[in-house]
Amino acid sequence: AQRVTQPEKLLSVFKGAPVELKCNYSYSGSPELFWYVQYSRQRLQLLLRHISRESIKGFTADLNKGETSFHLKKPFAQEEDSAMYYCALIPRTAGNKLTFGGGTRVLVKP
Amino acid sequence: DTAVSQTPKYLVTQMGNDKSIKCEQNLGHDTMYWYKQDSKKFLKIMFSYNNKELIINETVPNRFSPKSPDKAHLNLHINSLELGDSAVYFCASSPDSNNEQFFGPGTRLTVL
């Protein structure tokens, strides 16, 4: 069974500082990985997925199969980045399901 | 033009009651889901339906029964509510199970 671990429950950084949210996964096959974000009082929404290799709102994430990680990074955090971030995995098999990590709350201080 | 909608937004009820949460999506997606987010913000899938057929049924009590009258709707009925059922319940949909999921605004259930 797949598992997603986000070791940090809370990350507090100052505006303009770099921020990195760690995500490690365990899955024997080839997964699809995502980062979802939930801003205060808003619904959960997709931030980015590894196959698109895009930078969204200045965030990037690289899939490292050797380390089974998919860390999310942004070089200069902004106050509007304060939110709850979830790393998630879908295995590429039939009947697959999205498994979320425990979430990391990011607080960007002015 | 809300993509995934849920009603009600808030639900406060007594232990032992039966309640339903409704979900509708107007995206034409084939797959719909129910998730539970507990007080520690941990998100866990409960059910998944594809074209009205149940495809994922995680270990949830039998008191929870999803119903999909058509592809655009997935309702969640909960019998004999317990204190531990208090949580935020999110509905979601996706074109298929490999794709991005679109979430509803959530229903905050409080059981007294």
XYZ file of N, CA and C in Angstrom:
666
model
N 0.842 -1.197 0.000
C 0.000 0.000 0.000
C 0.878 1.249 0.000
N 0.368 2.300 -0.605
C 1.152 3.525 -0.696
C 1.031 4.344 0.585
N 2.036 5.184 0.788
C 2.057 6.045 1.964
C 2.755 7.330 1.609
N 2.264 8.436 2.167
C 2.873 9.744 1.932
C 3.162 10.375 3.282
N 4.381 10.861 3.452
C 4.780 11.450 4.723
C 5.234 12.887 4.524
N 4.654 13.777 5.303
C 5.111 15.160 5.357
C 5.596 15.378 6.782
N 6.901 15.419 6.979
C 7.430 15.412 8.347
C 7.179 16.697 9.134
N 6.989 17.807 8.423
C 6.776 19.075 9.133
C 5.299 19.394 9.208
N 4.818 19.618 10.426
C 3.418 20.001 10.583
C 3.263 21.493 10.352
N 4.308 22.243 10.734
C 4.251 23.701 10.624
C 5.601 24.226 10.160
N 5.527 25.130 9.167
C 6.727 25.823 8.709
C 6.453 27.314 8.816
N 7.301 27.996 9.546
C 7.132 29.434 9.711
C 8.349 30.129 9.127
N 8.128 30.985 8.136
C 9.237 31.687 7.490
C 8.884 33.163 7.366
N 9.917 33.967 7.154
C 9.687 35.378 6.906
C 9.499 35.615 5.418
N 8.739 36.647 5.114
C 8.504 37.045 3.724
C 9.856 37.253 3.034
N 9.966 36.703 1.831
C 11.195 36.844 1.061
C 12.207 35.728 1.296
N 11.968 34.925 2.316
C 12.872 33.806 2.602
C 12.463 32.596 1.769
N 13.419 31.688 1.537
C 13.041 30.465 0.807
C 12.231 29.536 1.704
N 11.395 28.748 1.067
C 10.608 27.775 1.817
C 10.652 26.437 1.083
N 10.811 25.362 1.856
C 10.817 24.020 1.281
C 9.950 23.111 2.136
N 8.971 22.502 1.509
C 8.091 21.572 2.206
C 8.488 20.162 1.781
N 8.779 19.346 2.763
C 9.250 18.007 2.453
C 8.083 17.024 2.283
N 8.290 16.121 1.322
C 7.317 15.072 1.071
C 8.079 13.821 0.673
N 7.851 12.738 1.395
C 8.425 11.450 1.040
C 7.300 10.455 0.837
N 7.495 9.529 -0.055
C 6.438 8.572 -0.332
C 7.009 7.159 -0.332
N 6.135 6.207 -0.142
C 6.517 4.808 -0.309
C 5.485 4.159 -1.204
N 5.985 3.630 -2.298
C 5.135 2.935 -3.260
C 6.056 2.153 -4.160
N 5.738 0.920 -4.394
C 6.651 0.044 -5.134
C 6.646 0.302 -6.637
N 5.599 0.906 -7.131
C 5.492 1.135 -8.574
C 5.847 2.555 -8.952
N 5.247 3.023 -10.029
C 5.512 4.364 -10.530
C 4.319 5.251 -10.229
N 4.466 6.203 -9.326
C 3.301 6.977 -8.911
C 3.144 8.287 -9.675
N 1.951 8.839 -9.550
C 1.720 10.236 -9.939
C 1.704 11.036 -8.647
N 2.429 12.142 -8.640
C 2.513 12.946 -7.414
C 1.975 14.341 -7.629
N 1.351 14.857 -6.583
C 0.679 16.149 -6.641
C 0.988 16.946 -5.371
N 0.854 18.248 -5.492
C 0.759 19.125 -4.324
C -0.572 19.862 -4.426
N -1.351 19.761 -3.339
C -2.594 20.498 -3.223
C -2.418 21.567 -2.149
N -3.170 22.659 -2.286
C -3.079 23.749 -1.325
C -4.486 24.130 -0.865
N -4.578 24.476 0.402
C -5.863 24.930 0.964
C -5.616 26.252 1.675
N -6.031 27.351 1.035
C -5.928 28.664 1.667
C -7.051 28.790 2.681
N -6.863 29.741 3.591
C -7.824 29.908 4.669
C -9.241 30.096 4.129
N -10.161 29.294 4.613
C -11.570 29.386 4.248
C -11.832 29.127 2.760
N -10.919 28.444 2.121
C -11.135 28.106 0.715
C -11.051 26.592 0.528
N -11.490 26.151 -0.623
C -11.456 24.721 -0.886
C -10.048 24.275 -1.274
N -9.835 23.001 -1.136
C -8.564 22.397 -1.549
C -8.457 22.511 -3.074
N -7.275 22.864 -3.541
C -7.101 22.966 -4.998
C -5.710 22.490 -5.382
N -5.624 22.037 -6.617
C -4.341 21.545 -7.107
C -3.358 22.691 -7.258
N -2.146 22.517 -6.756
C -1.086 23.497 -6.964
C -0.234 23.070 -8.159
N 0.300 21.860 -8.098
C 1.029 21.354 -9.249
C 1.139 19.829 -9.176
N 1.491 19.250 -10.328
C 1.670 17.808 -10.421
C 2.989 17.537 -11.126
N 3.594 16.434 -10.795
C 4.976 16.249 -11.243
C 5.078 16.062 -12.744
N 4.062 15.499 -13.379
C 4.213 15.238 -14.815
C 4.143 16.517 -15.631
N 3.585 17.591 -15.082
C 3.478 18.818 -15.862
C 4.765 19.634 -15.816
N 5.564 19.389 -14.779
C 6.861 20.072 -14.647
C 6.732 21.598 -14.746
N 5.647 22.119 -14.229
C 5.426 23.565 -14.290
C 5.867 24.225 -12.994
N 5.998 25.553 -13.074
C 6.170 26.353 -11.871
C 4.873 27.128 -11.683
N 4.213 26.927 -10.565
C 2.939 27.590 -10.301
C 3.120 28.503 -9.097
N 2.782 29.769 -9.263
C 2.917 30.762 -8.181
C 4.331 30.754 -7.609
N 5.298 30.447 -8.444
C 6.689 30.455 -8.016
C 7.139 29.170 -7.344
N 6.220 28.206 -7.192
C 6.543 26.925 -6.578
C 6.997 25.924 -7.630
N 7.961 25.105 -7.255
C 8.378 23.982 -8.088
C 8.513 22.752 -7.203
N 8.398 21.598 -7.835
C 8.607 20.348 -7.109
C 9.223 19.352 -8.069
N 10.251 18.692 -7.617
C 10.934 17.705 -8.445
C 10.775 16.326 -7.845
N 10.395 15.393 -8.709
C 10.269 14.020 -8.261
C 11.650 13.377 -8.246
N 12.064 12.889 -7.103
C 13.339 12.190 -6.966
C 13.025 10.737 -6.642
N 13.100 9.889 -7.661
C 12.698 8.495 -7.461
C 13.690 7.760 -6.572
N 14.959 8.172 -6.631
C 15.967 7.514 -5.800
C 15.705 7.732 -4.320
N 15.314 8.959 -3.988
C 15.032 9.293 -2.588
C 13.553 9.181 -2.259
N 12.754 8.807 -3.239
C 11.275 8.758 -3.120
C 10.766 10.016 -2.442
N 11.126 11.145 -3.051
C 10.700 12.426 -2.492
C 10.104 13.309 -3.568
N 9.312 14.257 -3.118
C 8.674 15.217 -4.020
C 8.534 16.520 -3.240
N 9.665 17.101 -2.900
C 9.669 18.308 -2.063
C 9.200 19.526 -2.860
N 8.486 20.396 -2.183
C 7.952 21.625 -2.798
C 8.813 22.805 -2.359
N 9.198 23.629 -3.324
C 10.114 24.729 -3.005
C 9.636 26.036 -3.620
N 9.982 27.100 -2.905
C 9.774 28.435 -3.459
C 10.916 29.308 -2.958
N 11.614 30.005 -3.831
C 12.804 30.743 -3.410
C 12.497 31.966 -2.547
N 11.340 32.589 -2.784
C 11.017 33.813 -2.034
C 9.551 33.740 -1.609
N 9.314 33.385 -0.365
C 7.937 33.220 0.108
C 7.223 34.563 0.226
N 5.929 34.547 -0.072
C 5.079 35.730 0.059
C 4.013 35.461 1.122
N 3.476 36.546 1.684
C 2.463 36.371 2.733
C 1.255 35.582 2.238
N 0.920 35.757 0.971
C -0.253 35.045 0.431
C -0.007 33.550 0.239
N 1.231 33.123 0.485
C 1.521 31.689 0.423
C 1.124 30.976 1.708
N 0.756 31.718 2.715
C 0.328 31.099 3.975
C -0.905 30.243 3.715
N -0.789 28.964 4.013
C -1.860 28.012 3.690
C -1.475 26.646 4.231
N -2.366 25.692 4.004
C -2.106 24.293 4.322
C -1.740 23.604 3.016
N -0.644 22.867 3.010
C -0.179 22.211 1.793
C -0.185 20.694 1.997
N -0.730 20.004 1.010
C -0.791 18.550 1.075
C -0.066 17.946 -0.118
N 0.804 17.017 0.177
C 1.411 16.202 -0.858
C 0.505 14.989 -1.063
N 0.364 14.525 -2.298
C -0.551 13.416 -2.550
C -0.009 12.523 -3.655
N -0.428 11.281 -3.605
C 0.075 10.275 -4.545
C -1.088 9.460 -5.097
N -1.003 9.175 -6.393
C -1.916 8.211 -7.025
C -1.055 7.142 -7.664
N -1.286 5.885 -7.322
C -0.559 4.812 -8.004
C -1.160 4.572 -9.381
N -0.332 4.205 -10.306
C -0.835 4.003 -11.676
C -1.345 2.572 -11.840
N -2.393 2.273 -11.087
C -3.002 0.950 -11.204
C -4.510 1.128 -11.240
N -5.198 0.060 -11.594
C -6.666 0.122 -11.611
C -7.181 0.282 -10.186
N -8.288 0.993 -10.051
C -8.850 1.203 -8.718
C -7.972 2.069 -7.853
N -7.155 2.904 -8.469
C -6.212 3.701 -7.692
C -6.919 4.815 -6.926
N -6.296 5.241 -5.875
C -6.892 6.276 -5.037
C -5.823 7.277 -4.650
N -6.275 8.489 -4.410
C -5.387 9.565 -4.015
C -5.110 9.434 -2.528
N -3.834 9.302 -2.175
C -3.442 9.225 -0.773
C -2.736 10.508 -0.403
N -3.214 11.160 0.649
C -2.640 12.431 1.075
C -1.636 12.237 2.207
N -0.644 13.130 2.242
C 0.198 13.240 3.413
C -0.571 13.971 4.501
N 0.058 14.113 5.660
C -0.626 14.708 6.797
C -0.806 16.218 6.707
N -0.144 16.829 5.719
C -0.291 18.274 5.548
C 0.774 19.059 6.297
N 1.158 20.178 5.725
C 2.094 21.111 6.361
C 1.471 22.490 6.319
N 1.382 23.105 7.479
C 0.880 24.476 7.514
C 2.045 25.425 7.336
N 1.930 26.308 6.372
C 2.968 27.309 6.110
C 2.466 28.661 6.570
N 3.283 29.303 7.368
C 2.958 30.645 7.846
C 4.081 31.567 7.407
N 3.735 32.541 6.578
C 4.732 33.498 6.102
C 4.520 34.805 6.851
N 5.540 35.174 7.613
C 5.431 36.369 8.451
C 5.981 37.583 7.730
N 5.354 38.752 7.968
C 5.820 39.969 7.268
C 7.191 40.432 7.748
N -21.898 29.176 -11.273
C -21.112 28.287 -12.119
C -20.102 27.480 -11.291
N -20.461 27.263 -10.017
C -19.583 26.503 -9.135
C -19.388 25.104 -9.670
N -18.140 24.625 -9.682
C -17.836 23.343 -10.295
C -18.309 22.173 -9.425
N -17.890 22.179 -8.151
C -18.303 21.137 -7.218
C -18.953 21.838 -6.025
N -20.198 21.517 -5.778
C -20.910 22.175 -4.686
C -21.390 21.150 -3.679
N -21.439 21.592 -2.434
C -21.901 20.731 -1.354
C -22.919 21.479 -0.529
N -23.910 20.765 -0.031
C -24.851 21.348 0.921
C -25.151 20.338 2.014
N -25.280 20.801 3.241
C -25.077 22.187 3.684
C -23.600 22.499 3.903
N -23.311 23.736 4.173
C -21.938 24.130 4.467
C -21.594 23.805 5.928
N -22.571 23.983 6.779
C -22.407 23.667 8.198
C -23.573 22.787 8.632
N -23.262 21.852 9.512
C -24.289 20.943 10.006
C -24.000 20.666 11.469
N -24.912 21.081 12.324
C -24.770 20.842 13.758
C -25.948 19.985 14.178
N -25.641 18.875 14.837
C -26.706 17.931 15.147
C -26.386 17.162 16.422
N -27.365 16.474 16.936
C -27.191 15.696 18.165
C -26.718 14.292 17.848
N -26.037 13.714 18.786
C -25.651 12.293 18.696
C -26.872 11.437 18.441
N -26.718 10.428 17.611
C -27.811 9.498 17.367
C -28.679 9.861 16.185
N -28.575 11.107 15.733
C -29.388 11.535 14.577
C -28.833 10.964 13.276
N -29.690 11.030 12.229
C -29.285 10.655 10.876
C -29.263 11.923 10.026
N -28.202 12.078 9.247
C -28.088 13.287 8.415
C -27.499 12.935 7.064
N -27.758 13.825 6.096
C -27.205 13.649 4.753
C -26.470 14.895 4.304
N -25.431 14.672 3.511
C -24.707 15.767 2.863
C -24.787 15.512 1.359
N -25.111 16.582 0.623
C -25.264 16.411 -0.823
C -24.081 17.004 -1.571
N -23.766 16.387 -2.687
C -22.678 16.884 -3.524
C -23.096 16.807 -4.987
N -22.783 17.865 -5.701
C -23.077 17.911 -7.127
C -21.894 18.497 -7.878
N -21.594 17.951 -9.041
C -20.553 18.530 -9.884
C -21.106 18.751 -11.293
N -20.731 19.898 -11.867
C -21.215 20.223 -13.209
C -20.077 20.225 -14.221
N -19.055 19.420 -13.920
C -17.876 19.360 -14.792
C -17.933 18.219 -15.787
N -18.952 17.391 -15.687
C -19.043 16.234 -16.574
C -18.069 15.124 -16.215
N -17.556 15.141 -14.997
C -16.588 14.128 -14.588
C -17.253 12.788 -14.327
N -16.449 11.733 -14.505
C -16.967 10.384 -14.283
C -16.787 9.899 -12.852
N -15.804 10.467 -12.162
C -15.441 9.937 -10.844
C -15.692 10.966 -9.756
N -16.301 10.502 -8.665
C -16.559 11.374 -7.517
C -16.082 10.700 -6.241
N -15.806 11.526 -5.230
C -15.165 11.045 -4.008
C -15.768 11.733 -2.781
N -15.623 11.056 -1.654
C -15.838 11.685 -0.357
C -14.582 11.519 0.489
N -14.165 12.638 1.117
C -13.018 12.648 2.012
C -13.457 13.176 3.383
N -12.730 12.735 4.397
C -12.944 13.265 5.747
C -11.662 13.962 6.186
N -11.814 15.197 6.680
C -10.672 15.931 7.230
C -10.908 16.102 8.724
N -10.045 15.492 9.522
C -10.261 15.541 10.968
C -9.729 16.837 11.571
N -9.791 16.902 12.897
C -9.427 18.147 13.595
C -7.943 18.481 13.435
N -7.142 17.485 13.127
C -5.711 17.722 12.898
C -5.416 17.968 11.423
N -6.464 18.180 10.642
C -6.336 18.506 9.211
C -5.881 17.319 8.375
N -5.940 16.121 8.930
C -5.556 14.945 8.171
C -6.694 14.572 7.234
N -6.362 14.375 5.946
C -7.366 14.087 4.918
C -7.332 12.619 4.544
N -8.505 11.977 4.561
C -8.526 10.559 4.229
C -9.717 10.266 3.322
N -9.457 9.462 2.287
C -10.544 9.117 1.385
C -11.499 8.159 2.086
N -12.779 8.333 1.792
C -13.783 7.428 2.346
C -14.354 6.541 1.231
N -14.801 7.196 0.169
C -15.445 6.472 -0.928
C -15.059 7.088 -2.260
N -15.160 6.248 -3.294
C -15.000 6.750 -4.647
C -16.012 6.040 -5.541
N -16.641 6.805 -6.401
C -17.597 6.269 -7.363
C -17.159 6.630 -8.764
N -17.325 5.690 -9.672
C -17.075 5.953 -11.079
C -18.329 5.596 -11.854
N -18.907 6.600 -12.506
C -20.147 6.365 -13.248
C -21.201 5.638 -12.411
N -21.416 6.117 -11.236
C -22.418 5.615 -10.288
C -22.049 4.280 -9.656
N -20.868 3.737 -9.970
C -20.466 2.467 -9.387
C -19.430 2.703 -8.290
N -19.593 2.040 -7.179
C -18.639 2.159 -6.081
C -17.338 1.466 -6.461
N -16.197 2.198 -6.409
C -14.918 1.576 -6.735
C -13.941 1.592 -5.568
N -14.107 2.503 -4.648
C -13.271 2.512 -3.454
C -14.177 2.648 -2.241
N -13.978 1.766 -1.297
C -14.733 1.833 -0.055
C -13.743 1.560 1.058
N -13.231 2.636 1.634
C -12.245 2.472 2.681
C -12.907 1.966 3.958
N -12.088 1.738 4.941
C -12.619 1.199 6.187
C -13.369 2.285 6.939
N -14.619 2.443 6.593
C -15.475 3.378 7.316
C -16.639 2.589 7.898
N -17.203 3.062 9.000
C -18.338 2.338 9.597
C -19.506 2.199 8.631
N -20.283 1.148 8.811
C -21.459 0.927 7.972
C -22.492 2.032 8.112
N -22.339 2.847 9.129
C -23.287 3.951 9.331
C -23.176 4.981 8.200
N -22.055 4.944 7.489
C -21.851 5.865 6.361
C -22.265 5.152 5.075
N -23.201 5.737 4.370
C -23.631 5.106 3.115
C -23.683 6.165 2.013
N -22.829 6.013 1.013
C -22.872 6.917 -0.126
C -23.958 6.478 -1.103
N -24.506 7.465 -1.811
C -25.491 7.138 -2.831
C -25.268 8.033 -4.034
N -25.217 7.412 -5.202
C -24.984 8.171 -6.426
C -26.169 7.992 -7.360
N -27.139 8.916 -7.317
C -28.313 8.769 -8.176
C -27.985 8.930 -9.662
N -26.962 9.717 -9.949
C -26.487 9.862 -11.323
C -25.034 10.301 -11.265
N -24.432 10.407 -12.428
C -22.994 10.663 -12.498
C -22.590 11.999 -11.860
N -23.532 12.926 -11.810
C -23.203 14.270 -11.327
C -23.413 14.437 -9.832
N -23.939 13.444 -9.174
C -24.261 13.556 -7.758
C -23.694 12.397 -6.958
N -23.175 12.747 -5.785
C -22.759 11.711 -4.835
C -23.084 12.226 -3.442
N -24.105 11.642 -2.856
C -24.546 12.080 -1.539
C -24.015 11.142 -0.472
N -23.897 11.689 0.731
C -23.379 10.892 1.849
C -24.408 10.909 2.963
N -24.894 9.730 3.314
C -25.851 9.622 4.405
C -25.160 8.990 5.599
N -25.384 9.578 6.769
C -24.753 9.055 7.981
C -25.838 8.735 9.008
N -25.859 7.505 9.444
C -26.832 7.073 10.466
C -26.211 7.140 11.851
N -27.074 7.304 12.834
C -26.655 7.209 14.242
C -25.355 7.955 14.497
N -25.375 9.236 14.265
C -24.165 10.048 14.372
C -23.512 9.936 15.734
N -22.177 9.917 15.710
C -21.381 9.841 16.943
C -20.486 11.078 17.035
N -19.999 11.320 18.258
C -19.138 12.486 18.479
C -17.927 12.468 17.543
N -17.376 11.269 17.326
C -16.182 11.138 16.502
C -16.400 11.406 15.017
N -17.651 11.567 14.638
C -17.943 11.883 13.243
C -17.751 13.366 12.947
N -17.568 14.149 13.984
C -17.347 15.586 13.795
C -16.081 15.789 12.983
N -16.217 16.486 11.874
C -15.096 16.673 10.947
C -15.587 17.570 9.814
N -14.665 17.846 8.898
C -15.071 18.503 7.660
C -15.074 17.437 6.565
N -16.163 17.335 5.847
C -16.297 16.342 4.793
C -16.213 17.049 3.448
N -15.317 16.554 2.616
C -15.109 17.137 1.294
C -15.545 16.165 0.222
N -16.281 16.696 -0.720
C -16.605 15.971 -1.931
C -15.618 16.422 -3.008
N -15.313 15.548 -3.946
C -14.419 15.906 -5.047
C -14.834 15.139 -6.289
N -14.367 15.618 -7.436
C -14.617 14.886 -8.689
C -13.386 14.980 -9.571
N -13.273 14.061 -10.507
C -12.178 14.082 -11.472
C -12.636 13.396 -12.752
N -11.984 13.734 -13.885
C -12.361 13.102 -15.150
C -12.207 11.582 -15.082
N -11.126 11.149 -14.443
C -10.914 9.740 -14.154
C -10.019 9.667 -12.938
N -9.753 8.476 -12.457
C -9.082 8.358 -11.163
C -7.601 8.699 -11.221
N -7.056 8.963 -12.423
C -5.646 9.318 -12.521
C -5.413 10.811 -12.539
N -6.487 11.559 -12.552
C -6.368 12.983 -12.842
C -6.535 13.883 -11.638
N -6.286 15.152 -11.885
C -6.505 16.166 -10.864
C -7.929 16.047 -10.336
N -8.062 16.226 -9.023
C -9.380 16.208 -8.406
C -9.799 17.631 -8.065
N -11.070 17.894 -8.266
C -11.642 19.199 -7.979
C -12.517 19.052 -6.739
N -12.231 19.891 -5.757
C -12.873 19.725 -4.461
C -14.024 20.702 -4.261
N -15.000 20.240 -3.498
C -16.057 21.116 -3.042
C -15.578 21.950 -1.871
N -16.421 22.860 -1.383
C -16.022 23.775 -0.309
C -15.986 23.116 1.068
N -16.506 21.914 1.167
C -16.505 21.226 2.451
C -17.790 21.439 3.242
N -18.114 20.458 4.066
C -19.241 20.554 5.004
C -18.694 20.293 6.389
N -18.827 21.297 7.255
C -18.342 21.125 8.622
C -19.457 20.513 9.460
N -19.236 19.282 9.874
C -20.227 18.557 10.678
C -19.799 18.595 12.143
N -20.693 19.039 12.990
C -20.439 19.050 14.432
C -21.516 18.215 15.105
N -21.071 17.192 15.811
C -22.009 16.323 16.516
C -21.906 16.620 18.017
N -23.030 17.000 18.602
C -23.033 17.400 20.023
C -23.491 16.251 20.919
